[in-house]
GROMACS .gro file of C-alpha atoms in nm:
model
  427
    1MET     CA    1  -5.893 -10.272  15.644
    2LYS     CA    2  -5.636 -10.541  15.634
    3LYS     CA    3  -5.555 -10.675  15.975
    4LYS     CA    4  -5.202 -10.615  16.092
    5GLN     CA    5  -5.044 -10.919  16.250
    6GLN     CA    6  -4.839 -10.895  16.563
    7ASP     CA    7  -4.477 -11.011  16.556
    8THR     CA    8  -4.353 -11.149  16.884
    9ALA     CA    9  -4.016 -11.235  17.034
   10GLN     CA   10  -3.829 -10.976  16.819
   11GLN     CA   11  -3.592 -10.753  16.998
   12THR     CA   12  -3.488 -10.401  16.897
   13VAL     CA   13  -3.238 -10.161  17.055
   14TRP     CA   14  -3.360 -10.052  17.398
   15PRO     CA   15  -3.257  -9.691  17.454
   16TYR     CA   16  -3.234  -9.716  17.837
   17PRO     CA   17  -3.060 -10.051  17.901
   18ARG     CA   18  -2.924  -9.936  18.237
   19ILE     CA   19  -3.254  -9.959  18.415
   20TYR     CA   20  -3.259 -10.337  18.416
   21SER     CA   21  -2.892 -10.393  18.499
   22PHE     CA   22  -2.980 -10.459  18.863
   23LEU     CA   23  -3.233 -10.736  18.793
   24THR     CA   24  -3.006 -11.030  18.878
   25THR     CA   25  -3.220 -11.237  19.117
   26ARG     CA   26  -3.575 -11.365  19.130
   27TYR     CA   27  -3.626 -11.254  18.776
   28THR     CA   28  -3.860 -11.413  18.527
   29ALA     CA   29  -3.762 -11.398  18.160
   30PRO     CA   30  -3.937 -11.110  17.978
   31LYS     CA   31  -4.191 -11.138  17.698
   32PHE     CA   32  -4.153 -10.905  17.399
   33CYS     CA   33  -4.386 -10.742  17.150
   34TYR     CA   34  -4.262 -10.544  16.852
   35SER     CA   35  -4.439 -10.279  16.644
   36PRO     CA   36  -4.324 -10.351  16.288
   37ASN     CA   37  -4.504 -10.060  16.121
   38THR     CA   38  -4.361  -9.779  16.337
   39ARG     CA   39  -4.085  -9.540  16.234
   40ARG     CA   40  -3.899  -9.579  16.566
   41ALA     CA   41  -4.035  -9.890  16.727
   42ARG     CA   42  -3.891 -10.002  17.058
   43THR     CA   43  -3.911 -10.329  17.239
   44VAL     CA   44  -3.995 -10.268  17.605
   45LEU     CA   45  -3.797 -10.502  17.830
   46ALA     CA   46  -4.016 -10.583  18.124
   47PRO     CA   47  -4.025 -10.863  18.380
   48ALA     CA   48  -4.336 -11.067  18.375
   49VAL     CA   49  -4.298 -11.102  18.749
   50HIS     CA   50  -4.069 -10.907  18.982
   51THR     CA   51  -4.037 -10.841  19.356
   52THR     CA   52  -4.167 -10.530  19.514
   53THR     CA   53  -4.198 -10.370  19.854
   54ARG     CA   54  -4.512 -10.472  20.046
   55HIS     CA   55  -4.461 -10.477  20.430
   56ALA     CA   56  -4.196 -10.316  20.654
   57LEU     CA   57  -3.960 -10.507  20.875
   58ALA     CA   58  -3.792 -10.370  21.185
   59ASP     CA   59  -3.445 -10.400  21.030
   60THR     CA   60  -3.303 -10.083  20.868
   61ARG     CA   61  -3.005 -10.030  20.641
   62ASN     CA   62  -2.866  -9.707  20.486
   63GLY     CA   63  -3.142  -9.504  20.646
   64CYS     CA   64  -3.438  -9.683  20.495
   65THR     CA   65  -3.660  -9.963  20.615
   66MET     CA   66  -3.585 -10.294  20.460
   67ALA     CA   67  -3.891 -10.477  20.337
   68ILE     CA   68  -4.046 -10.812  20.293
   69THR     CA   69  -4.065 -10.883  19.920
   70ARG     CA   70  -4.307 -11.105  19.732
   71ASN     CA   71  -4.374 -11.193  19.376
   72THR     CA   72  -4.589 -10.923  19.225
   73LYS     CA   73  -4.760 -10.931  18.889
   74ASN     CA   74  -4.657 -10.680  18.621
   75VAL     CA   75  -4.796 -10.620  18.276
   76PRO     CA   76  -4.663 -10.914  18.068
   77TYR     CA   77  -4.692 -10.765  17.720
   78TYR     CA   78  -4.605 -10.418  17.587
   79LEU     CA   79  -4.606 -10.268  17.241
   80LEU     CA   80  -4.427  -9.932  17.212
   81GLY     CA   81  -4.386  -9.701  16.919
   82ALA     CA   82  -4.547  -9.435  16.696
   83GLY     CA   83  -4.837  -9.606  16.523
   84ALA     CA   84  -4.871  -9.892  16.773
   85PHE     CA   85  -5.245  -9.815  16.804
   86ASP     CA   86  -5.293  -9.967  16.455
   87GLN     CA   87  -5.234 -10.308  16.608
   88LEU     CA   88  -5.521 -10.287  16.855
   89GLU     CA   89  -5.752 -10.459  16.604
   90SER     CA   90  -5.535 -10.765  16.573
   91LEU     CA   91  -5.489 -10.792  16.949
   92VAL     CA   92  -5.868 -10.774  17.006
   93ASP     CA   93  -5.924 -11.030  16.723
   94GLU     CA   94  -5.680 -11.258  16.902
   95ARG     CA   95  -5.900 -11.232  17.213
   96ARG     CA   96  -6.215 -11.299  17.010
   97ARG     CA   97  -6.058 -11.626  16.909
   98ALA     CA   98  -5.971 -11.715  17.266
   99ALA     CA   99  -6.301 -11.632  17.430
  100THR     CA  100  -6.666 -11.614  17.311
  101GLY     CA  101  -6.792 -11.296  17.470
  102PRO     CA  102  -6.809 -10.946  17.314
  103ALA     CA  103  -6.540 -10.680  17.358
  104LEU     CA  104  -6.595 -10.381  17.580
  105PHE     CA  105  -6.422 -10.052  17.515
  106PHE     CA  106  -6.386  -9.764  17.763
  107VAL     CA  107  -6.285  -9.441  17.578
  108ASP     CA  108  -6.222  -9.090  17.699
  109HIS     CA  109  -6.525  -8.876  17.604
  110TYR     CA  110  -6.279  -8.622  17.457
  111PHE     CA  111  -6.246  -8.853  17.157
  112GLN     CA  112  -6.614  -8.895  17.092
  113ASN     CA  113  -6.699  -8.790  16.733
  114LYS     CA  114  -6.323  -8.749  16.667
  115PRO     CA  115  -6.099  -8.963  16.433
  116LEU     CA  116  -5.963  -9.181  16.716
  117ALA     CA  117  -6.309  -9.302  16.811
  118ALA     CA  118  -6.362  -9.421  16.450
  119ARG     CA  119  -6.037  -9.628  16.480
  120VAL     CA  120  -6.170  -9.826  16.780
  121PRO     CA  121  -6.204 -10.185  16.644
  122ALA     CA  122  -6.555 -10.247  16.771
  123ILE     CA  123  -6.782 -10.477  16.568
  124ALA     CA  124  -7.149 -10.569  16.588
  125GLY     CA  125  -7.212 -10.709  16.937
  126ASP     CA  126  -6.943 -10.510  17.109
  127ARG     CA  127  -7.004 -10.209  17.334
  128VAL     CA  128  -6.817  -9.877  17.350
  129PHE     CA  129  -6.854  -9.668  17.669
  130PHE     CA  130  -6.741  -9.306  17.657
  131VAL     CA  131  -6.613  -9.196  18.002
  132ASN     CA  132  -6.666  -8.839  18.117
  133THR     CA  133  -6.321  -8.730  18.241
  134SER     CA  134  -6.419  -8.378  18.349
  135ALA     CA  135  -6.406  -8.519  18.709
  136GLU     CA  136  -6.205  -8.783  18.891
  137PRO     CA  137  -6.339  -9.147  18.877
  138THR     CA  138  -6.585  -9.215  19.159
  139VAL     CA  139  -6.710  -9.540  19.307
  140GLU     CA  140  -7.064  -9.442  19.201
  141VAL     CA  141  -6.969  -9.401  18.837
  142VAL     CA  142  -6.779  -9.732  18.838
  143ASP     CA  143  -7.089  -9.903  18.983
  144ALA     CA  144  -7.307  -9.748  18.717
  145PHE     CA  145  -7.079  -9.860  18.433
  146ALA     CA  146  -7.048 -10.213  18.585
  147SER     CA  147  -7.425 -10.242  18.617
  148THR     CA  148  -7.480 -10.135  18.251
  149ALA     CA  149  -7.204 -10.371  18.131
  150LYS     CA  150  -7.344 -10.666  18.326
  151ALA     CA  151  -7.694 -10.604  18.180
  152PHE     CA  152  -7.544 -10.587  17.832
  153LEU     CA  153  -7.344 -10.902  17.880
  154ASN     CA  154  -7.651 -11.088  18.018
  155GLY     CA  155  -7.445 -11.339  18.219
  156ALA     CA  156  -7.159 -11.370  17.972
  157GLN     CA  157  -6.802 -11.250  18.019
  158PRO     CA  158  -6.628 -11.022  17.767
  159CYS     CA  159  -6.344 -11.152  17.556
  160CYS     CA  160  -6.153 -10.839  17.668
  161VAL     CA  161  -6.192 -10.503  17.825
  162THR     CA  162  -5.995 -10.213  17.670
  163GLY     CA  163  -5.929  -9.875  17.824
  164ILE     CA  164  -5.835  -9.588  17.588
  165GLY     CA  165  -5.755  -9.258  17.757
  166GLY     CA  166  -5.560  -9.100  18.040
  167GLY     CA  167  -5.530  -9.228  18.397
  168ALA     CA  168  -5.899  -9.172  18.472
  169VAL     CA  169  -6.020  -9.392  18.188
  170LEU     CA  170  -5.748  -9.657  18.243
  171ASP     CA  171  -5.847  -9.679  18.603
  172MET     CA  172  -6.219  -9.685  18.517
  173ALA     CA  173  -6.173  -9.978  18.279
  174LYS     CA  174  -5.969 -10.171  18.545
  175ALA     CA  175  -6.226 -10.105  18.815
  176VAL     CA  176  -6.522 -10.212  18.597
  177ALA     CA  177  -6.338 -10.523  18.490
  178ASN     CA  178  -6.284 -10.618  18.851
  179LEU     CA  179  -6.657 -10.583  18.929
  180LEU     CA  180  -6.752 -10.812  18.631
  181THR     CA  181  -6.604 -11.109  18.820
  182ASN     CA  182  -6.637 -10.996  19.182
  183PRO     CA  183  -6.978 -10.933  19.338
  184GLY     CA  184  -7.078 -10.614  19.525
  185LEU     CA  185  -6.994 -10.245  19.491
  186ALA     CA  186  -6.669 -10.072  19.403
  187GLU     CA  187  -6.622  -9.926  19.750
  188GLU     CA  188  -6.608 -10.281  19.892
  189TYR     CA  189  -6.275 -10.329  19.706
  190GLN     CA  190  -6.101 -10.002  19.802
  191GLY     CA  191  -5.797 -10.116  19.993
  192TRP     CA  192  -5.537 -10.388  19.960
  193GLU     CA  193  -5.588 -10.746  19.838
  194LEU     CA  194  -5.968 -10.735  19.855
  195VAL     CA  195  -6.033 -10.843  19.493
  196LYS     CA  196  -6.064 -11.219  19.502
  197HIS     CA  197  -6.123 -11.327  19.146
  198PRO     CA  198  -5.932 -11.249  18.823
  199ALA     CA  199  -6.080 -10.988  18.600
  200PRO     CA  200  -6.137 -11.044  18.226
  201TYR     CA  201  -5.839 -10.988  17.990
  202LYS     CA  202  -5.756 -10.616  17.980
  203ILE     CA  203  -5.580 -10.396  17.719
  204GLY     CA  204  -5.456 -10.055  17.813
  205VAL     CA  205  -5.406  -9.774  17.565
  206PRO     CA  206  -5.280  -9.454  17.735
  207THR     CA  207  -5.347  -9.126  17.554
  208LEU     CA  208  -5.187  -8.914  17.826
  209SER     CA  209  -4.857  -8.984  18.005
  210GLY     CA  210  -4.766  -8.947  18.365
  211THR     CA  211  -5.004  -9.122  18.603
  212GLY     CA  212  -4.851  -9.472  18.555
  213ALA     CA  213  -5.212  -9.611  18.561
  214GLU     CA  214  -5.125  -9.816  18.257
  215CYS     CA  215  -4.897 -10.050  18.459
  216SER     CA  216  -4.992 -10.006  18.825
  217ARG     CA  217  -5.176 -10.262  19.035
  218THR     CA  218  -5.442 -10.019  19.146
  219CYS     CA  219  -5.725  -9.809  19.012
  220VAL     CA  220  -5.771  -9.494  19.220
  221LEU     CA  221  -6.135  -9.401  19.293
  222THR     CA  222  -6.292  -9.112  19.486
  223ASN     CA  223  -6.547  -9.215  19.751
  224MET     CA  224  -6.732  -8.902  19.855
  225ARG     CA  225  -6.944  -9.086  20.116
  226ARG     CA  226  -6.633  -9.197  20.306
  227LYS     CA  227  -6.442  -8.872  20.204
  228LEU     CA  228  -6.168  -9.100  20.071
  229LYS     CA  229  -5.957  -9.138  19.761
  230LEU     CA  230  -5.824  -9.495  19.746
  231GLY     CA  231  -5.764  -9.766  19.486
  232MET     CA  232  -5.838 -10.133  19.435
  233ASN     CA  233  -5.484 -10.250  19.508
  234SER     CA  234  -5.467 -10.605  19.362
  235ASP     CA  235  -5.264 -10.817  19.120
  236PHE     CA  236  -5.592 -10.878  18.947
  237THR     CA  237  -5.614 -10.504  18.865
  238VAL     CA  238  -5.306 -10.511  18.639
  239TYR     CA  239  -5.348 -10.483  18.259
  240ASP     CA  240  -5.258 -10.787  18.051
  241GLN     CA  241  -5.145 -10.590  17.745
  242LEU     CA  242  -5.040 -10.235  17.672
  243LEU     CA  243  -5.023 -10.034  17.355
  244LEU     CA  244  -4.793  -9.736  17.409
  245ASP     CA  245  -4.825  -9.500  17.111
  246PRO     CA  246  -4.681  -9.156  17.181
  247GLU     CA  247  -4.865  -9.017  16.877
  248LEU     CA  248  -5.188  -9.039  17.082
  249THR     CA  249  -5.063  -8.775  17.325
  250ARG     CA  250  -5.007  -8.499  17.063
  251SER     CA  251  -5.355  -8.350  17.116
  252VAL     CA  252  -5.313  -8.301  17.494
  253PRO     CA  253  -5.340  -7.935  17.600
  254ARG     CA  254  -4.998  -7.808  17.701
  255ASP     CA  255  -5.078  -7.729  18.070
  256GLN     CA  256  -5.250  -8.066  18.116
  257TYR     CA  257  -4.953  -8.248  17.960
  258PHE     CA  258  -4.727  -8.072  18.214
  259TYR     CA  259  -4.945  -8.132  18.521
  260THR     CA  260  -4.999  -8.505  18.436
  261GLY     CA  261  -4.638  -8.569  18.329
  262LEU     CA  262  -4.512  -8.434  18.665
  263ASP     CA  263  -4.708  -8.711  18.839
  264THR     CA  264  -4.427  -8.950  18.731
  265PHE     CA  265  -4.164  -8.719  18.879
  266MET     CA  266  -4.356  -8.677  19.205
  267HIS     CA  267  -4.450  -9.035  19.292
  268CYS     CA  268  -4.095  -9.145  19.213
  269VAL     CA  269  -3.952  -8.865  19.436
  270GLU     CA  270  -4.187  -8.974  19.715
  271SER     CA  271  -4.069  -9.331  19.671
  272ILE     CA  272  -3.695  -9.267  19.704
  273ARG     CA  273  -3.748  -9.015  19.982
  274GLY     CA  274  -3.949  -9.265  20.183
  275SER     CA  275  -3.849  -9.546  20.421
  276TYR     CA  276  -4.025  -9.840  20.246
  277ARG     CA  277  -3.776  -9.909  19.966
  278ASN     CA  278  -3.577 -10.167  19.783
  279VAL     CA  279  -3.313 -10.160  19.511
  280ILE     CA  280  -3.560 -10.236  19.227
  281VAL     CA  281  -3.800  -9.954  19.311
  282ASP     CA  282  -3.510  -9.711  19.384
  283SER     CA  283  -3.353  -9.788  19.047
  284LEU     CA  284  -3.676  -9.750  18.855
  285SER     CA  285  -3.759  -9.427  19.039
  286ARG     CA  286  -3.420  -9.273  18.974
  287THR     CA  287  -3.447  -9.355  18.599
  288ALA     CA  288  -3.795  -9.208  18.574
  289ILE     CA  289  -3.686  -8.894  18.764
  290ALA     CA  290  -3.383  -8.851  18.535
  291MET     CA  291  -3.601  -8.886  18.225
  292SER     CA  292  -3.852  -8.631  18.371
  293GLU     CA  293  -3.568  -8.386  18.425
  294GLU     CA  294  -3.455  -8.434  18.064
  295ILE     CA  295  -3.811  -8.369  17.943
  296PHE     CA  296  -3.900  -8.067  18.152
  297LEU     CA  297  -3.560  -7.908  18.209
  298GLY     CA  298  -3.388  -7.998  17.877
  299ASP     CA  299  -3.325  -7.775  17.581
  300LYS     CA  300  -3.596  -7.932  17.364
  301ASP     CA  301  -3.968  -7.854  17.403
  302MET     CA  302  -4.140  -8.098  17.638
  303MET     CA  303  -4.383  -8.194  17.366
  304ASP     CA  304  -4.146  -8.247  17.075
  305GLU     CA  305  -4.149  -8.595  16.911
  306GLU     CA  306  -3.861  -8.738  17.110
  307ASN     CA  307  -3.999  -8.618  17.442
  308LEU     CA  308  -4.349  -8.748  17.371
  309GLU     CA  309  -4.203  -9.097  17.353
  310LYS     CA  310  -3.968  -9.035  17.640
  311MET     CA  311  -4.259  -8.919  17.861
  312MET     CA  312  -4.456  -9.233  17.773
  313VAL     CA  313  -4.166  -9.454  17.870
  314ALA     CA  314  -4.100  -9.257  18.188
  315SER     CA  315  -4.471  -9.292  18.284
  316TYR     CA  316  -4.446  -9.667  18.236
  317ILE     CA  317  -4.129  -9.703  18.439
  318GLY     CA  318  -4.265  -9.464  18.705
  319GLY     CA  319  -4.581  -9.666  18.727
  320MET     CA  320  -4.379  -9.982  18.804
  321ALA     CA  321  -4.197  -9.791  19.079
  322ALA     CA  322  -4.518  -9.637  19.226
  323GLY     CA  323  -4.674  -9.786  19.534
  324ASN     CA  324  -4.521  -9.618  19.835
  325VAL     CA  325  -4.581  -9.246  19.793
  326GLY     CA  326  -4.518  -8.982  20.053
  327ILE     CA  327  -4.674  -8.640  20.148
  328ILE     CA  328  -4.756  -8.500  19.803
  329HIS     CA  329  -5.027  -8.752  19.712
  330PRO     CA  330  -5.218  -8.737  20.046
  331VAL     CA  331  -5.227  -8.357  20.028
  332SER     CA  332  -5.334  -8.384  19.662
  333ALA     CA  333  -5.610  -8.632  19.762
  334GLY     CA  334  -5.757  -8.369  19.997
  335LEU     CA  335  -5.787  -8.121  19.707
  336SER     CA  336  -5.958  -8.384  19.490
  337ILE     CA  337  -6.205  -8.472  19.758
  338VAL     CA  338  -6.303  -8.117  19.851
  339LEU     CA  339  -6.239  -7.910  19.540
  340HIS     CA  340  -6.288  -8.202  19.289
  341MET     CA  341  -5.951  -8.107  19.138
  342PRO     CA  342  -5.797  -8.342  18.877
  343HIS     CA  343  -5.510  -8.552  19.006
  344GLY     CA  344  -5.225  -8.403  18.805
  345ILE     CA  345  -5.279  -8.035  18.892
  346ALA     CA  346  -5.367  -8.124  19.252
  347ASN     CA  347  -5.016  -8.289  19.282
  348CYS     CA  348  -4.859  -7.970  19.146
  349TYR     CA  349  -5.042  -7.760  19.404
  350ALA     CA  350  -4.931  -7.999  19.675
  351LEU     CA  351  -4.565  -7.990  19.584
  352SER     CA  352  -4.576  -7.610  19.548
  353VAL     CA  353  -4.623  -7.580  19.927
  354LEU     CA  354  -4.408  -7.877  20.043
  355GLY     CA  355  -4.067  -7.716  20.002
  356GLU     CA  356  -3.968  -7.789  20.363
  357PHE     CA  357  -4.020  -8.160  20.307
  358TYR     CA  358  -3.885  -8.186  19.951
  359PRO     CA  359  -3.652  -7.879  19.915
  360GLU     CA  360  -3.447  -7.999  19.617
  361GLU     CA  361  -3.744  -8.128  19.422
  362HIS     CA  362  -3.948  -7.817  19.505
  363ALA     CA  363  -3.673  -7.604  19.350
  364GLN     CA  364  -3.667  -7.827  19.041
  365PHE     CA  365  -4.050  -7.813  19.012
  366THR     CA  366  -4.034  -7.428  19.027
  367GLU     CA  367  -3.772  -7.428  18.755
  368MET     CA  368  -3.973  -7.673  18.542
  369MET     CA  369  -4.281  -7.449  18.558
  370ALA     CA  370  -4.082  -7.142  18.461
  371ARG     CA  371  -3.904  -7.334  18.179
  372GLN     CA  372  -4.229  -7.467  18.036
  373LYS     CA  373  -4.420  -7.137  18.100
  374VAL     CA  374  -4.680  -7.304  18.318
  375SER     CA  375  -4.832  -7.141  18.624
  376LEU     CA  376  -5.060  -7.217  18.918
  377PRO     CA  377  -5.323  -6.961  19.015
  378LYS     CA  378  -5.300  -6.864  19.381
  379GLY     CA  379  -5.569  -6.846  19.643
  380ILE     CA  380  -5.756  -7.164  19.558
  381CYS     CA  381  -5.839  -7.243  19.922
  382LYS     CA  382  -5.960  -6.894  20.021
  383ASN     CA  383  -6.311  -6.841  20.155
  384LEU     CA  384  -6.372  -7.211  20.224
  385THR     CA  385  -6.623  -7.316  20.489
  386ASP     CA  386  -6.527  -7.488  20.809
  387GLU     CA  387  -6.668  -7.806  20.666
  388GLN     CA  388  -6.452  -7.781  20.355
  389LEU     CA  389  -6.142  -7.705  20.564
  390ASP     CA  390  -6.213  -8.008  20.780
  391GLY     CA  391  -6.257  -8.211  20.456
  392LEU     CA  392  -5.909  -8.100  20.333
  393TYR     CA  393  -5.750  -8.208  20.660
  394GLN     CA  394  -5.936  -8.540  20.691
  395GLY     CA  395  -5.900  -8.615  20.320
  396SER     CA  396  -5.519  -8.581  20.360
  397ILE     CA  397  -5.438  -8.723  20.699
  398VAL     CA  398  -5.640  -9.040  20.641
  399HIS     CA  399  -5.363  -9.180  20.418
  400GLU     CA  400  -5.157  -9.322  20.697
  401LYS     CA  401  -4.946  -9.569  20.492
  402PRO     CA  402  -4.781  -9.305  20.266
  403LEU     CA  403  -4.747  -9.055  20.554
  404ILE     CA  404  -4.574  -9.311  20.772
  405ASN     CA  405  -4.349  -9.392  20.476
  406ALA     CA  406  -4.250  -9.027  20.458
  407LEU     CA  407  -4.247  -8.915  20.820
  408GLY     CA  408  -4.265  -9.214  21.042
  409GLU     CA  409  -4.521  -9.346  21.292
  410ASP     CA  410  -4.548  -9.004  21.461
  411PHE     CA  411  -4.652  -8.823  21.142
  412LYS     CA  412  -4.953  -8.666  21.310
  413LYS     CA  413  -4.720  -8.480  21.549
  414ILE     CA  414  -4.565  -8.321  21.242
  415LEU     CA  415  -4.871  -8.280  21.026
  416THR     CA  416  -5.096  -8.127  21.290
  417ARG     CA  417  -5.436  -7.990  21.182
  418GLU     CA  418  -5.295  -7.635  21.205
  419LYS     CA  419  -4.989  -7.737  20.990
  420VAL     CA  420  -5.197  -7.909  20.720
  421LEU     CA  421  -5.445  -7.621  20.692
  422SER     CA  422  -5.155  -7.374  20.668
  423LEU     CA  423  -5.030  -7.573  20.368
  424PHE     CA  424  -5.362  -7.541  20.191
  425ALA     CA  425  -5.385  -7.169  20.288
  426ASN     CA  426  -5.056  -7.110  20.102
  427MET     CA  427  -5.182  -7.255  19.775
   0.00000   0.00000   0.00000
């Protein structure tokens, strides 16, 4: 096929200009990509570098903890619009000219033997890995992929690593890329600022919207040995290029689209209801929440053409705002550890029993489920063993940073063992 060339530095009308009106200080000029072959292409305005909350100070204003800020890397290039996937070939070819190694592709196994897999621009000498997404990414699976990739590369480095899929695949590609340039096992890098060397160039292509994995600085992995769900939080984890094509989300089952899409709503709610905040994160969070409300509470179907694109943009904006979550994600993590529940639906179960902590959002969530005709089966934590119940508690309470963000230093006095297990019992 004829290669499509990428046009740069062209600006189109941005449909949500208000979200960047507050970026007046410490702001690096954005870089643009434009999708010329799309029906409704958009240029995504994004700072190459912006400030974000990292550590709390003692000073408080307006009821929230002010924070030390530092320069934090964000995805520098974005391509948004229906049909944007067609430009993946030219982007990978650009990397082939810049580096000598082969290209690695990590693709959701759902697409194996489907038309999208045939569109992956792999050539002789490249390697395509299909990622089983029936379970959450684990450190063991990351280690296995990294070992296979290193053996295939035989001492070389890839010209690029591309992830094509939902949050699980996007996180898998980021994690494996980190291990290609950093020695050891995946679990050694679960935490903050533990990755010491830059990963190879990475391209992210989400086929499911909501997690924000496409633009976050982490890749969340389950560690069953440590009974922990935690990411590799590092500037080196961030993708270098995104292709945001809403057409790729059309095949998502309706319930999964809802559960995953609500992740954006939830981590932004947790952010603005927490104490570790700043004006940038608050503004991004409020915008993503408003877009989520339009999608899931509006008059149009949540999966109509306009909402597919809106959800993809909301996911990206929400991903930039993510970082300081609250109670929902720790409770969700307990479900993923013990019941091996996918992240999106686990979040929904968590919010379904957290009305006392998030009353307004709980009411909205209930209305969203009714409006979209989505339900959550009850009784998922019945008949569990004492060991499983202990795993639910430990898998939730271990996440001190988000729980302090939501409830303060004395969070364990609020979330007692009895209280936490009562939440799970009500699911």
